[in-house]
Amino acid sequence: MPTPPQQDAFAYAMSSNQAWAGYKGHQNPEFFPKLATGQKPAILWLGCSDSRCPETTILGLQPGDVFVHRNIANIVSPTDINTSAVIEYAVTQLQVKHVVLCGHTSCGGAAATLAGGRVGGVLDLWLSPLRALRHAHEEELTALGGAGGDKTAATTRLAELNVEAGIRVLMANPVIQDAVAERGLQVHGTLFDIASGRIRDLGLGTNKGKGLRSGHSVGSDGEVVRGRYATLVFQTDGAAGMQVC
Ligand SMILES: [Zn+2]
């Protein structure tokens, strides 16, 4: 139900929470008591703060399924103690099986970077890795958005390049390197297409070089989304909810 324009957004959100908790508790009386006993998420999600990319919702998962760090433009910086602490806790303590870095279309950080100029304050410093990517791929990005064309394709491409750069940082992280070697932790680079609601696997990280498996099939309990290099499978029968192969 849409938010009535005259109603305070916070009051609406609080009443919505009451309704949601009531519905979930009615649907499954054990849900919240079980949730309160602890977490064992299989997925660490690194994504953008954008309000249109709520990871648990767009994955079709539930509270307890996804450990999360989100920031503006899903930038993975090795010296960012916030990102690094989340990664270390998720990988070494929670023992997640998948690390998913997800960019998205229509990202404001990518659009601002392509537009040039200054955003203001600390944001220009935060977005500097995107600016460096833009300079490194200026020719390709200009071609995509050139000749008076709209910036959508270039913005999406910069978001992809940003995921690639983030995956390189993740694959160089010693905590992740150890977990990949010792217990087969998987690292995935993905892009969420807001206009369709679909997540595309970019075939990066531990999935790199495996290529698109044409003709790959799964059981009737999963939905298959074919990306450029790989296939994303949403399982419905397990707590993890998702398997990337
Ligand atoms: Zn964004």
XYZ file of N, CA and C and ligand atoms in Angstrom:
736
model
N 0.845 -1.193 0.000
C 0.000 0.000 0.000
C 0.876 1.237 0.000
N 0.654 2.177 -0.908
C 1.495 3.362 -0.963
C 1.336 4.238 0.259
N 2.386 4.993 0.574
C 2.334 5.880 1.721
C 1.404 7.038 1.419
N 0.386 7.231 2.250
C -0.484 8.403 2.042
C 0.357 9.667 2.173
N 0.240 10.587 1.230
C 1.118 11.756 1.226
C 1.018 12.614 2.479
N -0.153 12.582 3.122
C -0.313 13.445 4.285
C 0.244 12.816 5.563
N 0.620 11.536 5.479
C 1.060 10.842 6.688
C 2.573 10.936 6.853
N 2.987 11.091 8.091
C 4.408 11.126 8.426
C 5.056 9.791 8.041
N 6.182 9.838 7.321
C 6.815 8.619 6.805
C 7.277 7.706 7.930
N 7.784 8.293 9.017
C 8.247 7.468 10.139
C 7.076 6.765 10.829
N 6.001 7.508 11.041
C 4.818 6.910 11.679
C 4.272 5.785 10.811
N 4.281 6.010 9.500
C 3.798 4.975 8.586
C 4.693 3.740 8.654
N 6.015 3.968 8.685
C 6.955 2.848 8.737
C 6.772 2.050 10.030
N 6.560 2.727 11.137
C 6.376 2.037 12.412
C 5.090 1.211 12.426
N 4.042 1.756 11.857
C 2.793 0.994 11.821
C 2.911 -0.169 10.842
N 3.675 0.050 9.777
C 3.913 -1.018 8.812
C 4.689 -2.161 9.462
N 5.662 -1.805 10.322
C 6.427 -2.828 11.029
C 5.522 -3.667 11.927
N 4.599 -3.012 12.608
C 3.674 -3.738 13.479
C 2.844 -4.734 12.673
N 2.384 -4.270 11.522
C 1.574 -5.137 10.662
C 2.407 -6.306 10.140
N 3.653 -6.011 9.736
C 4.553 -7.041 9.195
C 4.862 -8.093 10.250
N 5.219 -7.617 11.483
C 5.556 -8.550 12.561
C 4.352 -9.426 12.909
N 3.182 -8.815 12.887
C 1.972 -9.577 13.168
C 1.713 -10.634 12.109
N 1.911 -10.248 10.862
C 1.688 -11.177 9.749
C 2.683 -12.331 9.788
N 3.974 -11.990 9.976
C 5.009 -13.036 9.995
C 4.784 -13.998 11.162
N 4.450 -13.425 12.314
C 4.228 -14.256 13.495
C 3.018 -15.159 13.351
N 2.006 -14.641 12.665
C 0.803 -15.439 12.430
C 1.097 -16.553 11.420
N 1.861 -16.181 10.389
C 2.204 -17.126 9.323
C 3.067 -18.265 9.870
N 4.023 -17.913 10.732
C 4.929 -18.897 11.311
C 5.281 -18.480 12.741
N 4.583 -19.040 13.713
C 4.792 -18.641 15.118
C 6.228 -18.862 15.598
N 6.971 -19.766 14.939
C 8.345 -20.050 15.363
C 9.370 -19.104 14.744
N 8.929 -18.281 13.780
C 9.893 -17.485 13.008
C 10.741 -16.567 13.888
N 10.086 -15.698 14.653
C 10.846 -14.726 15.447
C 11.567 -15.366 16.636
N 10.933 -16.282 17.373
C 11.681 -16.948 18.456
C 12.944 -17.643 17.947
N 12.843 -18.299 16.773
C 14.012 -18.982 16.204
C 15.054 -17.962 15.762
N 14.590 -16.868 15.158
C 15.497 -15.818 14.682
C 16.291 -15.229 15.844
N 15.654 -15.161 16.990
C 16.286 -14.538 18.163
C 17.391 -15.397 18.764
N 17.462 -16.668 18.377
C 18.469 -17.549 18.970
C 19.847 -17.364 18.337
N 19.929 -16.689 17.189
C 21.230 -16.459 16.566
C 21.133 -16.409 15.066
N 22.267 -16.080 14.427
C 22.274 -16.001 12.964
C 23.333 -16.914 12.376
N 23.022 -17.462 11.215
C 23.996 -18.236 10.459
C 23.779 -17.983 8.965
N 23.977 -16.733 8.557
C 23.746 -16.397 7.148
C 24.788 -17.059 6.245
N 24.371 -17.466 5.054
C 25.288 -18.083 4.102
C 25.908 -17.048 3.170
N 25.342 -15.845 3.170
C 25.758 -14.834 2.196
C 26.180 -13.542 2.880
N 27.333 -13.022 2.455
C 27.710 -11.649 2.788
C 27.436 -10.807 1.551
N 26.641 -9.761 1.730
C 26.255 -8.894 0.613
C 26.935 -7.544 0.774
N 27.638 -7.131 -0.264
C 28.232 -5.803 -0.300
C 27.534 -5.044 -1.421
N 26.776 -4.013 -1.064
C 25.982 -3.335 -2.089
C 25.922 -1.843 -1.873
N 25.096 -1.203 -2.684
C 24.936 0.243 -2.631
C 23.851 0.610 -1.616
N 23.992 1.790 -1.037
C 23.009 2.270 -0.049
C 21.681 2.652 -0.688
N 21.653 2.720 -1.998
C 20.458 3.133 -2.737
C 19.193 2.444 -2.195
N 18.142 3.238 -1.980
C 16.905 2.714 -1.389
C 16.214 1.682 -2.273
N 16.615 1.635 -3.542
C 15.970 0.694 -4.464
C 16.649 -0.669 -4.487
N 17.697 -0.825 -3.666
C 18.470 -2.070 -3.681
C 18.501 -2.760 -2.314
N 17.361 -2.980 -1.691
C 17.358 -3.664 -0.388
C 17.630 -5.159 -0.596
N 18.837 -5.591 -0.232
C 19.350 -6.906 -0.647
C 18.422 -8.069 -0.289
N 17.950 -8.127 0.951
C 17.130 -9.270 1.356
C 15.821 -9.306 0.569
N 15.267 -8.133 0.305
C 14.017 -8.063 -0.454
C 14.213 -8.497 -1.892
N 15.255 -7.961 -2.556
C 15.406 -8.267 -3.989
C 15.906 -9.691 -4.222
N 16.506 -10.293 -3.187
C 16.907 -11.695 -3.306
C 15.742 -12.628 -2.978
N 14.669 -12.061 -2.479
C 13.535 -12.903 -2.096
C 13.843 -13.736 -0.861
N 14.754 -13.242 -0.013
C 15.156 -13.990 1.174
C 14.509 -13.412 2.431
N 14.955 -13.863 3.574
C 14.318 -13.502 4.838
C 15.344 -12.962 5.832
N 14.891 -12.287 6.879
C 15.808 -11.894 7.943
C 16.597 -13.116 8.413
N 17.908 -12.934 8.587
C 18.757 -14.054 8.988
C 19.509 -14.682 7.832
N 19.125 -14.374 6.601
C 19.752 -15.008 5.438
C 20.980 -14.263 4.919
N 21.037 -12.951 5.122
C 22.095 -12.159 4.470
C 22.749 -11.206 5.466
N 24.083 -11.300 5.574
C 24.856 -10.333 6.352
C 25.231 -9.204 5.393
N 25.173 -7.951 5.866
C 25.171 -6.844 4.906
C 26.138 -5.712 5.236
N 26.773 -5.215 4.208
C 27.420 -3.896 4.277
C 27.042 -3.146 3.005
N 26.498 -1.953 3.188
C 26.155 -1.131 2.017
C 26.734 0.263 2.211
N 27.216 0.817 1.129
C 27.687 2.198 1.169
C 27.375 2.858 -0.173
N 27.671 4.131 -0.264
C 27.364 4.847 -1.505
C 28.201 4.297 -2.654
N 27.534 3.816 -3.681
C 28.134 3.272 -4.905
C 28.903 1.963 -4.679
N 28.556 1.242 -3.603
C 29.189 -0.068 -3.323
C 30.679 -0.085 -3.642
N 31.399 0.850 -3.057
C 32.846 0.937 -3.268
C 33.558 0.079 -2.224
N 34.438 -0.804 -2.688
C 35.216 -1.643 -1.776
C 36.634 -1.090 -1.715
N 36.944 -0.474 -0.594
C 38.274 0.104 -0.418
C 39.014 -0.688 0.665
N 40.252 -1.127 0.374
C 40.966 -1.957 1.348
C 41.285 -1.225 2.645
N 41.286 0.107 2.619
C 41.619 0.859 3.832
C 40.378 1.338 4.580
N 39.197 0.976 4.093
C 37.956 1.349 4.780
C 37.716 0.343 5.903
N 37.880 0.798 7.132
C 37.806 -0.130 8.273
C 36.393 -0.676 8.464
N 35.403 0.076 8.032
C 34.015 -0.383 8.138
C 33.803 -1.615 7.254
N 34.111 -1.470 5.972
C 33.977 -2.599 5.046
C 34.825 -3.778 5.513
N 36.065 -3.490 5.906
C 37.002 -4.551 6.288
C 36.525 -5.307 7.522
N 35.944 -4.582 8.485
C 35.445 -5.237 9.697
C 34.262 -6.143 9.379
N 33.380 -5.680 8.510
C 32.219 -6.493 8.128
C 32.681 -7.764 7.413
N 33.639 -7.609 6.498
C 34.158 -8.765 5.759
C 34.800 -9.766 6.726
N 35.630 -9.255 7.623
C 36.337 -10.153 8.539
C 35.368 -10.909 9.449
N 34.383 -10.203 9.987
C 33.422 -10.872 10.873
C 32.604 -11.909 10.103
N 32.147 -11.522 8.920
C 31.305 -12.433 8.125
C 32.077 -13.680 7.702
N 33.330 -13.499 7.309
C 34.104 -14.616 6.760
C 34.700 -15.500 7.857
N 35.266 -14.875 8.896
C 35.953 -15.684 9.906
C 35.026 -16.158 11.031
N 34.055 -15.338 11.418
C 33.182 -15.715 12.530
C 31.898 -16.396 12.051
N 31.211 -15.742 11.117
C 29.944 -16.306 10.634
C 30.155 -17.414 9.612
N 31.361 -17.451 9.041
C 31.700 -18.498 8.059
C 30.741 -18.512 6.872
N 30.448 -17.321 6.340
C 29.577 -17.274 5.165
C 30.195 -18.081 4.026
N 29.347 -18.591 3.140
C 29.832 -19.400 2.016
C 30.015 -18.572 0.745
N 29.307 -17.432 0.690
C 29.360 -16.588 -0.496
C 29.563 -15.129 -0.106
N 30.438 -14.459 -0.848
C 30.549 -13.004 -0.754
C 30.032 -12.458 -2.078
N 28.983 -11.645 -2.013
C 28.368 -11.112 -3.228
C 28.529 -9.598 -3.251
N 29.287 -9.116 -4.237
C 29.388 -7.677 -4.454
C 28.397 -7.322 -5.557
N 27.491 -6.397 -5.266
C 26.434 -6.084 -6.237
C 26.347 -4.594 -6.512
N 26.592 -4.227 -7.764
C 26.345 -2.865 -8.209
C 24.937 -2.783 -8.776
N 24.575 -1.659 -9.328
C 23.226 -1.570 -9.900
C 23.136 -0.502 -10.980
N 22.109 -0.625 -11.799
C 21.859 0.366 -12.841
C 21.345 1.648 -12.194
N 21.469 2.739 -12.900
C 20.985 4.047 -12.417
C 21.604 4.447 -11.084
N 22.871 4.048 -10.869
C 23.536 4.383 -9.607
C 23.893 5.871 -9.594
N 23.446 6.562 -8.567
C 23.703 7.995 -8.475
C 25.183 8.325 -8.397
N 25.956 7.455 -7.739
C 27.399 7.675 -7.632
C 28.065 7.608 -8.999
N 27.667 6.616 -9.798
C 28.225 6.481 -11.148
C 27.769 7.639 -12.033
N 26.513 8.018 -11.925
C 25.984 9.118 -12.746
C 26.683 10.437 -12.411
N 26.892 10.684 -11.118
C 27.562 11.914 -10.710
C 28.994 11.943 -11.211
N 29.646 10.779 -11.191
C 31.027 10.691 -11.660
C 31.100 10.977 -13.160
N 30.155 10.443 -13.905
C 30.146 10.673 -15.356
C 29.790 12.128 -15.679
N 28.964 12.722 -14.855
C 28.554 14.104 -15.098
C 29.715 15.077 -14.877
N 30.712 14.633 -14.101
C 31.842 15.498 -13.786
C 31.444 16.535 -12.754
N 32.350 17.467 -12.508
C 32.061 18.492 -11.521
C 32.173 17.934 -10.114
N 31.793 18.714 -9.144
C 31.915 18.317 -7.750
C 30.540 18.119 -7.123
N 30.433 17.084 -6.299
C 29.193 16.835 -5.578
C 29.178 17.656 -4.294
N 30.356 17.745 -3.679
C 30.481 18.532 -2.459
C 30.832 17.690 -1.255
N 31.535 18.324 -0.302
C 31.867 17.673 0.957
C 32.723 16.433 0.784
N 32.499 15.466 1.673
C 33.308 14.249 1.684
C 32.966 13.330 0.504
N 31.838 13.613 -0.152
C 31.400 12.736 -1.248
C 32.398 12.698 -2.401
N 33.042 13.808 -2.676
C 34.011 13.816 -3.782
C 35.212 12.927 -3.464
N 35.590 12.898 -2.189
C 36.689 12.018 -1.775
C 36.241 10.565 -1.857
N 35.035 10.295 -1.359
C 34.514 8.925 -1.359
C 34.396 8.372 -2.780
N 33.976 9.220 -3.711
C 33.751 8.763 -5.087
C 35.023 8.787 -5.944
N 36.157 9.143 -5.353
C 37.379 9.240 -6.164
C 37.784 7.931 -6.855
N 37.539 6.741 -6.255
C 37.849 5.518 -7.014
C 37.025 5.416 -8.303
N 35.787 5.893 -8.264
C 34.958 5.879 -9.479
C 35.511 6.868 -10.509
N 36.003 7.999 -10.021
C 36.579 8.992 -10.934
C 37.822 8.411 -11.617
N 38.614 7.679 -10.847
C 39.809 7.050 -11.426
C 39.411 6.027 -12.489
N 38.344 5.278 -12.218
C 37.860 4.297 -13.197
C 37.378 4.989 -14.463
N 36.699 6.109 -14.276
C 36.205 6.858 -15.427
C 37.370 7.302 -16.310
N 38.416 7.803 -15.670
C 39.573 8.256 -16.448
C 40.253 7.097 -17.156
N 40.334 5.959 -16.468
C 41.003 4.789 -17.057
C 40.216 4.215 -18.237
N 38.909 4.440 -18.257
C 38.060 3.873 -19.319
C 37.312 4.975 -20.068
N 37.936 6.122 -20.154
C 37.288 7.304 -20.740
C 36.771 7.044 -22.155
N 37.603 6.384 -22.949
C 37.238 6.173 -24.357
C 35.964 5.330 -24.484
N 35.952 4.212 -23.775
C 34.797 3.319 -23.841
C 33.539 4.001 -23.309
N 33.669 4.700 -22.207
C 32.506 5.340 -21.591
C 31.985 6.489 -22.440
N 32.898 7.217 -23.056
C 32.490 8.324 -23.934
C 31.741 7.781 -25.150
N 32.238 6.675 -25.688
C 31.587 6.068 -26.859
C 30.164 5.629 -26.516
N 29.988 5.098 -25.315
C 28.659 4.622 -24.919
C 27.666 5.771 -24.729
N 28.174 6.890 -24.228
C 27.268 8.003 -23.951
C 27.434 9.150 -24.925
N 28.195 8.906 -25.987
C 28.517 9.981 -26.918
C 27.432 10.260 -27.933
N 27.726 11.189 -28.830
C 26.833 11.574 -29.933
C 25.446 11.950 -29.438
N 25.416 12.597 -28.291
C 24.136 13.074 -27.782
C 23.253 11.997 -27.203
N 23.772 10.777 -27.112
C 22.978 9.680 -26.557
C 22.780 9.840 -25.069
N 21.848 9.073 -24.517
C 21.636 9.200 -23.078
C 22.764 8.504 -22.325
N 22.849 8.799 -21.077
C 23.987 8.329 -20.279
C 23.723 6.970 -19.628
N 22.581 6.375 -19.932
C 22.211 5.143 -19.241
C 23.240 4.036 -19.436
N 23.659 3.825 -20.697
C 24.594 2.736 -20.981
C 25.941 2.993 -20.321
N 26.402 4.230 -20.385
C 27.697 4.561 -19.773
C 27.631 4.420 -18.253
N 26.513 4.826 -17.665
C 26.348 4.718 -16.211
C 26.362 3.249 -15.787
N 25.667 2.418 -16.565
C 25.646 0.981 -16.259
C 27.033 0.379 -16.412
N 27.747 0.782 -17.475
C 29.091 0.242 -17.702
C 30.053 0.657 -16.587
N 29.940 1.903 -16.138
C 30.805 2.351 -15.042
C 30.479 1.567 -13.761
N 29.201 1.273 -13.567
C 28.814 0.455 -12.404
C 29.423 -0.941 -12.503
N 29.468 -1.513 -13.730
C 30.103 -2.823 -13.928
C 31.598 -2.760 -13.643
N 32.244 -1.714 -14.178
C 33.683 -1.550 -13.960
C 33.983 -1.387 -12.473
N 33.079 -0.728 -11.767
C 33.237 -0.539 -10.329
C 33.140 -1.872 -9.585
N 32.251 -2.749 -10.046
C 32.154 -4.086 -9.447
C 33.439 -4.874 -9.725
N 33.936 -4.774 -10.969
C 35.192 -5.465 -11.311
C 36.326 -5.013 -10.401
N 36.406 -3.691 -10.197
C 37.469 -3.138 -9.345
C 37.295 -3.613 -7.907
N 36.047 -3.639 -7.444
C 35.778 -4.100 -6.077
C 36.120 -5.568 -5.895
N 35.838 -6.370 -6.912
C 36.169 -7.797 -6.844
C 37.681 -7.985 -6.763
N 38.435 -7.167 -7.494
C 39.903 -7.253 -7.416
C 40.371 -6.971 -5.985
N 39.766 -5.990 -5.346
C 40.122 -5.680 -3.952
C 39.750 -6.846 -3.041
N 38.572 -7.406 -3.243
C 38.122 -8.528 -2.413
C 39.035 -9.740 -2.575
N 39.425 -10.037 -3.827
C 40.255 -11.210 -4.081
C 41.679 -11.035 -3.549
N 42.044 -9.774 -3.249
C 43.371 -9.507 -2.679
C 43.323 -9.417 -1.158
N 42.123 -9.484 -0.594
C 41.957 -9.401 0.859
C 42.445 -10.716 1.496
N 43.408 -10.648 2.443
C 43.970 -11.891 3.008
C 42.950 -12.774 3.717
N 41.965 -12.170 4.362
C 40.923 -12.952 5.039
C 40.138 -13.768 4.010
N 39.801 -13.120 2.899
C 39.064 -13.805 1.836
C 39.945 -14.835 1.144
N 41.194 -14.473 0.884
C 42.117 -15.420 0.233
C 42.240 -16.710 1.044
N 42.380 -16.575 2.356
C 42.511 -17.768 3.211
C 41.248 -18.624 3.162
N 40.084 -17.962 3.216
C 38.822 -18.708 3.224
C 38.557 -19.385 1.872
N 38.971 -18.744 0.795
C 38.824 -19.357 -0.530
C 39.682 -20.615 -0.602
N 40.914 -20.499 -0.107
C 41.842 -21.631 -0.181
C 41.468 -22.747 0.786
N 41.028 -22.379 1.980
C 40.832 -23.387 3.027
C 39.445 -24.049 3.011
N 38.418 -23.299 2.615
C 37.074 -23.904 2.705
C 36.179 -23.587 1.520
N 36.796 -23.087 0.429
C 36.037 -22.904 -0.800
C 35.050 -21.759 -0.808
N 35.352 -20.704 -0.040
C 34.505 -19.504 -0.073
C 34.377 -19.017 -1.519
N 33.152 -18.644 -1.905
C 32.941 -18.142 -3.264
C 32.728 -16.631 -3.249
N 33.308 -15.968 -4.236
C 33.190 -14.516 -4.367
C 32.542 -14.207 -5.715
N 31.470 -13.417 -5.693
C 30.694 -13.158 -6.902
C 30.555 -11.662 -7.169
N 30.676 -11.290 -8.435
C 30.419 -9.912 -8.853
C 29.124 -9.867 -9.643
N 28.187 -9.032 -9.209
C 26.860 -9.021 -9.834
C 26.370 -7.595 -10.071
N 25.335 -7.480 -10.871
C 24.737 -6.165 -11.136
C 23.208 -6.292 -11.094
N 22.593 -5.431 -10.312
C 21.126 -5.440 -10.175
C 20.528 -4.452 -11.171
N 19.663 -4.957 -12.034
C 18.971 -4.104 -13.002
C 17.658 -3.645 -12.376
N 17.629 -2.404 -11.967
C 16.458 -1.902 -11.238
C 15.189 -1.973 -12.089
N 15.322 -1.701 -13.374
C 14.137 -1.641 -14.241
C 13.455 -2.996 -14.421
N 14.206 -4.091 -14.216
C 13.586 -5.417 -14.373
C 13.531 -6.193 -13.057
N 14.287 -5.728 -12.052
C 14.331 -6.444 -10.775
C 15.264 -7.635 -10.784
N 15.997 -7.828 -11.888
C 16.842 -9.010 -12.050
C 18.298 -8.721 -11.701
N 18.948 -9.703 -11.064
C 20.369 -9.599 -10.760
C 21.140 -10.413 -11.790
N 22.159 -9.801 -12.372
C 22.970 -10.468 -13.400
C 24.338 -10.805 -12.819
N 24.763 -12.048 -13.013
C 26.091 -12.461 -12.573
C 27.102 -12.018 -13.628
N 28.110 -11.276 -13.218
C 29.096 -10.758 -14.167
C 30.240 -11.739 -14.418
N 30.221 -12.884 -13.742
C 31.259 -13.888 -13.983
C 32.621 -13.447 -13.490
N 32.678 -12.904 -12.302
C 33.942 -12.415 -11.743
C 34.289 -13.208 -10.480
N 35.357 -12.817 -9.801
C 35.721 -13.443 -8.532
C 36.120 -14.895 -8.687
N 35.643 -15.761 -7.787
C 35.998 -17.177 -7.864
C 35.319 -17.858 -9.037
N 34.366 -17.170 -9.646
C 33.621 -17.701 -10.787
C 34.305 -17.373 -12.104
N 35.363 -16.578 -12.036
C 36.005 -16.043 -13.235
C 36.546 -17.145 -14.140
N 36.303 -16.977 -15.430
C 36.877 -17.880 -16.409
C 36.094 -19.156 -16.627
N 35.045 -19.364 -15.837
C 34.267 -20.592 -16.010
C 33.366 -20.507 -17.239
N 33.011 -19.277 -17.604
C 32.238 -19.079 -18.823
C 30.789 -19.473 -18.670
N 30.005 -19.041 -19.628
C 28.582 -19.355 -19.619
C 28.379 -20.812 -19.975
N 27.664 -21.504 -19.109
C 27.394 -22.914 -19.375
C 26.108 -23.009 -20.181
N 26.244 -23.041 -21.472
C 25.040 -23.130 -22.288
C 24.412 -24.502 -22.092
N 23.115 -24.501 -21.996
C 22.414 -25.764 -21.817
C 22.369 -26.226 -20.375
N 22.960 -25.431 -19.485
C 22.943 -25.790 -18.074
C 21.502 -25.785 -17.564
N 21.165 -26.787 -16.802
C 19.793 -26.838 -16.308
C 19.768 -27.167 -14.823
N 18.711 -26.786 -14.194
C 18.541 -27.107 -12.781
C 17.173 -27.731 -12.588
N 16.933 -28.190 -11.370
C 15.645 -28.788 -11.064
C 14.543 -27.745 -11.068
N 13.339 -28.206 -10.885
C 12.200 -27.302 -10.948
C 12.092 -26.396 -9.721
N 12.997 -26.644 -8.753
C 12.908 -25.856 -7.526
C 13.748 -24.582 -7.576
N 14.323 -24.250 -8.723
C 15.140 -23.055 -8.813
C 14.814 -22.244 -10.039
N 15.090 -20.921 -9.948
C 14.912 -20.065 -11.105
C 16.281 -19.729 -11.659
N 16.421 -19.827 -12.970
C 17.712 -19.604 -13.605
C 17.731 -18.247 -14.300
N 18.779 -17.481 -14.019
C 18.975 -16.223 -14.723
C 20.322 -16.301 -15.416
N 20.310 -16.251 -16.741
C 21.554 -16.384 -17.483
C 22.210 -15.020 -17.676
N 23.450 -14.886 -17.236
C 24.217 -13.671 -17.438
C 25.135 -13.833 -18.625
N 26.036 -12.912 -18.777
C 26.941 -12.960 -19.930
C 27.919 -14.122 -19.805
N 28.360 -14.400 -18.584
C 29.381 -15.406 -18.391
C 28.956 -16.566 -17.498
N 27.840 -16.428 -16.871
C 27.503 -17.451 -15.890
C 25.993 -17.535 -15.680
N 25.619 -18.467 -14.874
C 24.205 -18.672 -14.602
C 23.930 -18.522 -13.116
N 22.947 -17.741 -12.816
C 22.577 -17.509 -11.422
C 21.343 -18.342 -11.114
N 21.412 -19.115 -10.054
C 20.314 -20.016 -9.713
C 19.758 -19.661 -8.342
N 18.506 -19.377 -8.303
C 17.846 -19.106 -7.031
C 17.163 -20.378 -6.567
N 17.687 -20.958 -5.497
C 17.091 -22.172 -4.938
C 15.982 -21.784 -3.982
N 14.997 -22.650 -3.911
C 13.895 -22.358 -3.003
C 13.800 -23.339 -1.852
N 14.706 -24.339 -1.853
C 14.555 -25.399 -0.863
C 15.516 -25.305 0.325
N 16.433 -24.339 0.313
C 17.394 -24.280 1.413
C 17.404 -22.929 2.084
N 18.041 -22.859 3.259
C 18.091 -21.615 4.008
C 18.902 -20.548 3.270
N 19.947 -20.981 2.540
C 20.784 -20.016 1.844
C 20.001 -19.343 0.722
N 19.141 -20.058 0.084
C 18.249 -19.476 -0.906
C 18.858 -19.232 -2.271
N 20.194 -19.216 -2.357
C 20.786 -18.878 -3.636
C 22.056 -19.680 -3.849
N 22.243 -20.131 -5.069
C 23.474 -20.821 -5.413
C 23.974 -20.274 -6.735
N 25.210 -19.854 -6.755
C 25.781 -19.355 -7.995
C 26.737 -20.407 -8.525
N 26.571 -20.765 -9.778
C 27.445 -21.806 -10.314
C 28.012 -21.385 -11.648
Zn 24.106 3.218 -6.169
